[in-house]
PDB file of C-alpha atoms in Angstrom:
ATOM      1  CA  MET X  22      15.817 -24.593  28.915  1.00  0.00           C
ATOM      2  CA  SER X  23      13.327 -23.658  25.546  1.00  0.00           C
ATOM      3  CA  ASN X  24      14.286 -22.777  22.332  1.00  0.00           C
ATOM      4  CA  LYS X  25      11.450 -20.821  21.589  1.00  0.00           C
ATOM      5  CA  SER X  26      11.725 -18.171  19.356  1.00  0.00           C
ATOM      6  CA  SER X  27      13.306 -14.688  21.127  1.00  0.00           C
ATOM      7  CA  ILE X  28      12.579 -12.545  17.668  1.00  0.00           C
ATOM      8  CA  ASN X  29      10.226  -9.604  19.025  1.00  0.00           C
ATOM      9  CA  TRP X  30       8.004  -9.717  14.600  1.00  0.00           C
ATOM     10  CA  PHE X  31       5.794  -7.211  15.611  1.00  0.00           C
ATOM     11  CA  LYS X  32       9.315  -4.798  16.815  1.00  0.00           C
ATOM     12  CA  LEU X  33      11.035  -6.502  13.289  1.00  0.00           C
ATOM     13  CA  ASN X  34       8.463  -5.225  11.226  1.00  0.00           C
ATOM     14  CA  ARG X  35       8.103  -2.007  12.648  1.00  0.00           C
ATOM     15  CA  ASN X  36      11.654  -1.840  12.240  1.00  0.00           C
ATOM     16  CA  LEU X  37      12.375  -3.093   8.339  1.00  0.00           C
ATOM     17  CA  HIS X  38       9.324  -0.228   7.269  1.00  0.00           C
ATOM     18  CA  ARG X  39      10.737   2.734   8.728  1.00  0.00           C
ATOM     19  CA  ASP X  40      14.268   1.487   7.222  1.00  0.00           C
ATOM     20  CA  ILE X  41      12.857   0.890   4.066  1.00  0.00           C
ATOM     21  CA  GLY X  42      10.755   4.161   4.129  1.00  0.00           C
ATOM     22  CA  TYR X  43      12.965   6.572   4.543  1.00  0.00           C
ATOM     23  CA  PHE X  44      15.360   4.363   1.554  1.00  0.00           C
ATOM     24  CA  CYS X  45      12.382   4.827  -0.417  1.00  0.00           C
ATOM     25  CA  VAL X  46      11.653   8.629   0.494  1.00  0.00           C
ATOM     26  CA  GLY X  47      13.778  10.150  -2.693  1.00  0.00           C
ATOM     27  CA  LEU X  48      12.364   7.457  -5.036  1.00  0.00           C
ATOM     28  CA  VAL X  49       8.409   7.654  -3.995  1.00  0.00           C
ATOM     29  CA  ILE X  50       9.028  11.857  -3.915  1.00  0.00           C
ATOM     30  CA  ILE X  51      10.192  11.253  -7.750  1.00  0.00           C
ATOM     31  CA  PHE X  52       8.044   8.825  -8.447  1.00  0.00           C
ATOM     32  CA  ALA X  53       5.100  11.086  -7.617  1.00  0.00           C
ATOM     33  CA  VAL X  54       6.367  14.261  -8.918  1.00  0.00           C
ATOM     34  CA  SER X  55       7.208  13.172 -12.597  1.00  0.00           C
ATOM     35  CA  GLY X  56       3.996  10.919 -12.511  1.00  0.00           C
ATOM     36  CA  ILE X  57       1.619  14.018 -11.571  1.00  0.00           C
ATOM     37  CA  ALA X  58       3.827  15.751 -14.395  1.00  0.00           C
ATOM     38  CA  VAL X  59       2.768  13.021 -17.028  1.00  0.00           C
ATOM     39  CA  ASN X  60      -0.719  12.586 -16.287  1.00  0.00           C
ATOM     40  CA  HIS X  61      -1.060  16.460 -17.115  1.00  0.00           C
ATOM     41  CA  LYS X  62       1.028  16.293 -20.521  1.00  0.00           C
ATOM     42  CA  ASP X  63      -1.909  17.411 -22.545  1.00  0.00           C
ATOM     43  CA  ASP X  64      -2.132  20.988 -19.917  1.00  0.00           C
ATOM     44  CA  TRP X  65       1.185  21.678 -20.727  1.00  0.00           C
ATOM     45  CA  ASN X  66       5.009  20.224 -21.663  1.00  0.00           C
ATOM     46  CA  PRO X  67       6.840  18.324 -18.670  1.00  0.00           C
ATOM     47  CA  ASN X  68       9.817  18.103 -20.247  1.00  0.00           C
ATOM     48  CA  TYR X  69      10.174  22.498 -21.939  1.00  0.00           C
ATOM     49  CA  LYS X  70       8.789  25.073 -21.277  1.00  0.00           C
ATOM     50  CA  VAL X  71       8.011  26.549 -24.894  1.00  0.00           C
ATOM     51  CA  SER X  72       7.382  30.332 -25.316  1.00  0.00           C
ATOM     52  CA  HIS X  73       6.123  31.830 -28.591  1.00  0.00           C
ATOM     53  CA  GLN X  74       6.558  35.562 -29.567  1.00  0.00           C
ATOM     54  CA  GLN X  75       4.945  36.796 -32.988  1.00  0.00           C
ATOM     55  CA  ILE X  76       7.133  39.508 -35.074  1.00  0.00           C
ATOM     56  CA  SER X  77       5.120  42.077 -37.758  1.00  0.00           C
ATOM     57  CA  VAL X  78       6.551  41.852 -41.292  1.00  0.00           C
ATOM     58  CA  SER X  79       4.098  43.281 -42.965  1.00  0.00           C
ATOM     59  CA  ASP X  80       5.385  45.752 -46.631  1.00  0.00           C
ATOM     60  CA  GLU X  81       8.446  42.885 -46.873  1.00  0.00           C
ATOM     61  CA  THR X  82       8.752  41.449 -50.451  1.00  0.00           C
ATOM     62  CA  TRP X  83      10.522  38.325 -49.382  1.00  0.00           C
ATOM     63  CA  GLN X  84      12.842  36.184 -51.607  1.00  0.00           C
ATOM     64  CA  LEU X  85       9.938  33.068 -51.679  1.00  0.00           C
ATOM     65  CA  ASP X  86      11.698  31.424 -54.750  1.00  0.00           C
ATOM     66  CA  ASN X  87      15.429  30.886 -52.862  1.00  0.00           C
ATOM     67  CA  ASP X  88      15.192  29.152 -50.005  1.00  0.00           C
ATOM     68  CA  GLU X  89      18.970  30.775 -48.059  1.00  0.00           C
ATOM     69  CA  LEU X  90      18.381  34.184 -49.119  1.00  0.00           C
ATOM     70  CA  LEU X  91      14.412  33.667 -47.659  1.00  0.00           C
ATOM     71  CA  ILE X  92      16.366  32.081 -44.525  1.00  0.00           C
ATOM     72  CA  GLU X  93      18.484  35.406 -43.908  1.00  0.00           C
ATOM     73  CA  GLN X  94      15.163  37.208 -44.797  1.00  0.00           C
ATOM     74  CA  ILE X  95      13.798  36.383 -42.057  1.00  0.00           C
ATOM     75  CA  ILE X  96      16.373  35.197 -39.464  1.00  0.00           C
ATOM     76  CA  SER X  97      17.190  38.895 -39.661  1.00  0.00           C
ATOM     77  CA  HIS X  98      14.014  40.554 -39.084  1.00  0.00           C
ATOM     78  CA  ALA X  99      14.035  38.248 -35.788  1.00  0.00           C
ATOM     79  CA  ASP X 100      17.556  39.455 -35.213  1.00  0.00           C
ATOM     80  CA  ILE X 101      18.835  36.472 -34.175  1.00  0.00           C
ATOM     81  CA  SER X 102      22.154  35.326 -34.831  1.00  0.00           C
ATOM     82  CA  GLU X 103      22.118  30.925 -33.936  1.00  0.00           C
ATOM     83  CA  PRO X 104      22.733  28.879 -36.561  1.00  0.00           C
ATOM     84  CA  VAL X 105      20.644  27.312 -38.907  1.00  0.00           C
ATOM     85  CA  LYS X 106      19.445  23.683 -38.703  1.00  0.00           C
ATOM     86  CA  ALA X 107      17.214  22.807 -41.818  1.00  0.00           C
ATOM     87  CA  SER X 108      13.944  24.110 -43.455  1.00  0.00           C
ATOM     88  CA  TYR X 109      10.807  23.514 -44.813  1.00  0.00           C
ATOM     89  CA  TRP X 110       7.962  24.355 -47.094  1.00  0.00           C
ATOM     90  CA  VAL X 111       4.943  23.692 -44.164  1.00  0.00           C
ATOM     91  CA  SER X 112       2.835  24.651 -46.204  1.00  0.00           C
ATOM     92  CA  PRO X 113       2.282  27.550 -49.590  1.00  0.00           C
ATOM     93  CA  GLN X 114       1.528  29.921 -46.285  1.00  0.00           C
ATOM     94  CA  GLU X 115       4.058  29.158 -43.762  1.00  0.00           C
ATOM     95  CA  PHE X 116       8.115  28.530 -44.465  1.00  0.00           C
ATOM     96  CA  LYS X 117       9.479  27.552 -40.769  1.00  0.00           C
ATOM     97  CA  VAL X 118      13.425  26.975 -40.093  1.00  0.00           C
ATOM     98  CA  PHE X 119      14.770  25.353 -37.282  1.00  0.00           C
ATOM     99  CA  LEU X 120      17.639  26.865 -35.442  1.00  0.00           C
ATOM    100  CA  LYS X 121      20.658  24.636 -34.025  1.00  0.00           C
ATOM    101  CA  ASN X 122      20.104  25.665 -30.755  1.00  0.00           C
ATOM    102  CA  GLY X 123      16.688  23.789 -30.813  1.00  0.00           C
ATOM    103  CA  ASN X 124      14.374  26.460 -31.163  1.00  0.00           C
ATOM    104  CA  ASN X 125      12.480  27.954 -34.486  1.00  0.00           C
ATOM    105  CA  LEU X 126      11.170  30.594 -36.979  1.00  0.00           C
ATOM    106  CA  SER X 127       8.257  30.481 -38.405  1.00  0.00           C
ATOM    107  CA  LEU X 128       7.926  32.725 -41.842  1.00  0.00           C
ATOM    108  CA  LYS X 129       3.212  32.346 -41.599  1.00  0.00           C
ATOM    109  CA  LEU X 130       2.865  34.682 -45.643  1.00  0.00           C
ATOM    110  CA  ASN X 131      -1.343  35.078 -44.554  1.00  0.00           C
ATOM    111  CA  LYS X 132      -0.809  36.595 -41.057  1.00  0.00           C
ATOM    112  CA  ASP X 133       2.866  39.097 -42.029  1.00  0.00           C
ATOM    113  CA  VAL X 134       4.379  37.250 -39.113  1.00  0.00           C
ATOM    114  CA  ILE X 135       7.697  35.425 -38.038  1.00  0.00           C
ATOM    115  CA  SER X 136       6.759  33.415 -34.945  1.00  0.00           C
ATOM    116  CA  TYR X 137       9.554  32.701 -33.536  1.00  0.00           C
ATOM    117  CA  GLU X 138       9.138  29.827 -30.493  1.00  0.00           C
ATOM    118  CA  ALA X 139      11.849  29.388 -28.153  1.00  0.00           C
ATOM    119  CA  ILE X 140      12.586  25.511 -26.399  1.00  0.00           C
ATOM    120  CA  GLU X 141      13.618  25.439 -22.442  1.00  0.00           C
ATOM    121  CA  PRO X 142      14.343  22.438 -20.814  1.00  0.00           C
ATOM    122  CA  ARG X 143      13.007  21.413 -17.859  1.00  0.00           C
ATOM    123  CA  HIS X 144      16.035  19.509 -16.519  1.00  0.00           C
ATOM    124  CA  VAL X 145      14.493  18.214 -13.123  1.00  0.00           C
ATOM    125  CA  PHE X 146      11.418  17.254 -14.308  1.00  0.00           C
ATOM    126  CA  GLN X 147      13.127  15.873 -17.421  1.00  0.00           C
ATOM    127  CA  ALA X 148      15.663  13.563 -15.021  1.00  0.00           C
ATOM    128  CA  PHE X 149      11.889  12.492 -13.480  1.00  0.00           C
ATOM    129  CA  ASN X 150      10.365  11.723 -16.115  1.00  0.00           C
ATOM    130  CA  ARG X 151      12.896   9.675 -17.760  1.00  0.00           C
ATOM    131  CA  LEU X 152      13.641   7.398 -14.765  1.00  0.00           C
ATOM    132  CA  HIS X 153       9.972   7.444 -14.010  1.00  0.00           C
ATOM    133  CA  LEU X 154       8.596   6.060 -17.353  1.00  0.00           C
ATOM    134  CA  ASN X 155      12.334   4.504 -18.213  1.00  0.00           C
ATOM    135  CA  GLU X 156      14.312   5.454 -20.641  1.00  0.00           C
ATOM    136  CA  THR X 157      17.996   5.179 -18.754  1.00  0.00           C
ATOM    137  CA  ASN X 158      19.014   2.172 -18.892  1.00  0.00           C
ATOM    138  CA  ALA X 159      18.577  -1.600 -18.711  1.00  0.00           C
ATOM    139  CA  SER X 160      19.836  -1.800 -15.432  1.00  0.00           C
ATOM    140  CA  TRP X 161      17.602   1.467 -14.165  1.00  0.00           C
ATOM    141  CA  VAL X 162      14.319  -1.720 -14.936  1.00  0.00           C
ATOM    142  CA  ILE X 163      15.876  -3.790 -12.471  1.00  0.00           C
ATOM    143  CA  PHE X 164      16.277  -1.302 -10.299  1.00  0.00           C
ATOM    144  CA  SER X 165      12.818  -0.507 -10.334  1.00  0.00           C
ATOM    145  CA  ASP X 166      11.262  -3.792 -10.395  1.00  0.00           C
ATOM    146  CA  ILE X 167      12.952  -3.626  -6.656  1.00  0.00           C
ATOM    147  CA  PHE X 168      11.457  -0.192  -5.273  1.00  0.00           C
ATOM    148  CA  ALA X 169       8.108  -1.922  -6.897  1.00  0.00           C
ATOM    149  CA  GLY X 170       8.941  -4.831  -4.339  1.00  0.00           C
ATOM    150  CA  LEU X 171       9.588  -2.693  -1.340  1.00  0.00           C
ATOM    151  CA  LEU X 172       6.475  -0.693  -1.952  1.00  0.00           C
ATOM    152  CA  LEU X 173       4.317  -3.976  -1.736  1.00  0.00           C
ATOM    153  CA  PHE X 174       5.943  -4.472   1.236  1.00  0.00           C
ATOM    154  CA  LEU X 175       5.399  -0.741   2.737  1.00  0.00           C
ATOM    155  CA  ALA X 176       1.773  -1.925   2.334  1.00  0.00           C
ATOM    156  CA  ILE X 177       1.586  -5.084   3.396  1.00  0.00           C
ATOM    157  CA  SER X 178       3.954  -4.477   6.873  1.00  0.00           C
ATOM    158  CA  GLY X 179       1.777  -1.245   7.489  1.00  0.00           C
ATOM    159  CA  LEU X 180      -1.462  -3.810   7.779  1.00  0.00           C
ATOM    160  CA  PHE X 181       0.694  -5.025  10.686  1.00  0.00           C
ATOM    161  CA  MET X 182       2.406  -1.805  12.705  1.00  0.00           C
ATOM    162  CA  ILE X 183      -0.747  -0.802  14.908  1.00  0.00           C
ATOM    163  CA  LYS X 184      -1.941  -2.645  17.118  1.00  0.00           C
ATOM    164  CA  GLY X 185      -5.670  -2.448  19.540  1.00  0.00           C
ATOM    165  CA  LYS X 186      -8.229  -0.436  18.625  1.00  0.00           C
ATOM    166  CA  ASN X 187      -6.158   1.584  15.717  1.00  0.00           C
ATOM    167  CA  SER X 188      -5.215  -1.375  14.169  1.00  0.00           C
ATOM    168  CA  PRO X 189      -6.572  -1.502  10.211  1.00  0.00           C
ATOM    169  CA  TRP X 190      -8.183  -4.469  11.543  1.00  0.00           C
ATOM    170  CA  GLY X 191     -10.675  -3.147  12.900  1.00  0.00           C
ATOM    171  CA  SER X 192     -12.965  -0.184  12.688  1.00  0.00           C
ATOM    172  CA  ARG X 193     -10.078   1.412  10.220  1.00  0.00           C
ATOM    173  CA  SER X 194     -10.573  -1.783   8.050  1.00  0.00           C
ATOM    174  CA  VAL X 195     -13.363   0.709   6.243  1.00  0.00           C
ATOM    175  CA  LEU X 196      -9.802   2.663   5.114  1.00  0.00           C
ATOM    176  CA  VAL X 197      -7.904  -0.093   3.882  1.00  0.00           C
ATOM    177  CA  ILE X 198     -11.242  -1.699   2.018  1.00  0.00           C
ATOM    178  CA  SER X 199     -11.953   1.742   0.474  1.00  0.00           C
ATOM    179  CA  GLY X 200      -8.462   2.222  -0.890  1.00  0.00           C
ATOM    180  CA  MET X 201      -8.798  -1.222  -2.621  1.00  0.00           C
ATOM    181  CA  LEU X 202     -12.202  -0.889  -3.990  1.00  0.00           C
ATOM    182  CA  LEU X 203     -11.195   3.047  -5.499  1.00  0.00           C
ATOM    183  CA  PRO X 204      -9.472   1.826  -7.889  1.00  0.00           C
ATOM    184  CA  ALA X 205     -11.490  -1.293  -8.618  1.00  0.00           C
ATOM    185  CA  ALA X 206     -14.117   1.498  -9.715  1.00  0.00           C
ATOM    186  CA  TYR X 207     -12.612   3.209 -12.147  1.00  0.00           C
ATOM    187  CA  VAL X 208     -11.630   0.240 -14.531  1.00  0.00           C
ATOM    188  CA  PHE X 209     -15.102  -0.822 -14.358  1.00  0.00           C
ATOM    189  CA  LEU X 210     -16.768   3.143 -14.209  1.00  0.00           C
TER     190      LEU X 210
END
């Protein structure tokens, strides 16, 4: 009687690759979407939608020597009912009022306008970005490390998924080598 192992390593690798791949689908989507969002943070704000409105206020006599009265004037012109959180003079020509809902108003004396900036959170992107940037808690960092290990397994086990002419060890090795050389090229360019 033979003690030869009856484990089919090829089949085991395929099954593990499949099941771990299924497990990682949601995480890959989160990291991919937030990665694209964070990569382009100079082009747009992935966490907040910011919109601006200009209100013309020419021919107005402003209470420049009393900030509380000035705030009342600005809020009245902007037709805002939100409570004020804080205010300050940005420059001798600009007075800024922060509202408790996160929005703000700027009186620009040299342009005779009140600029209203409305800030609306992008809840899904905020959540994805918090996870991607490890801004939650320490247990998420541990889970992210495990996820990184699973991605390594998927990359390596993927090399042993296909036998024969379509395996990564024949002509398709060009794809594997290209995927390794491309990041290296960006490092040295």
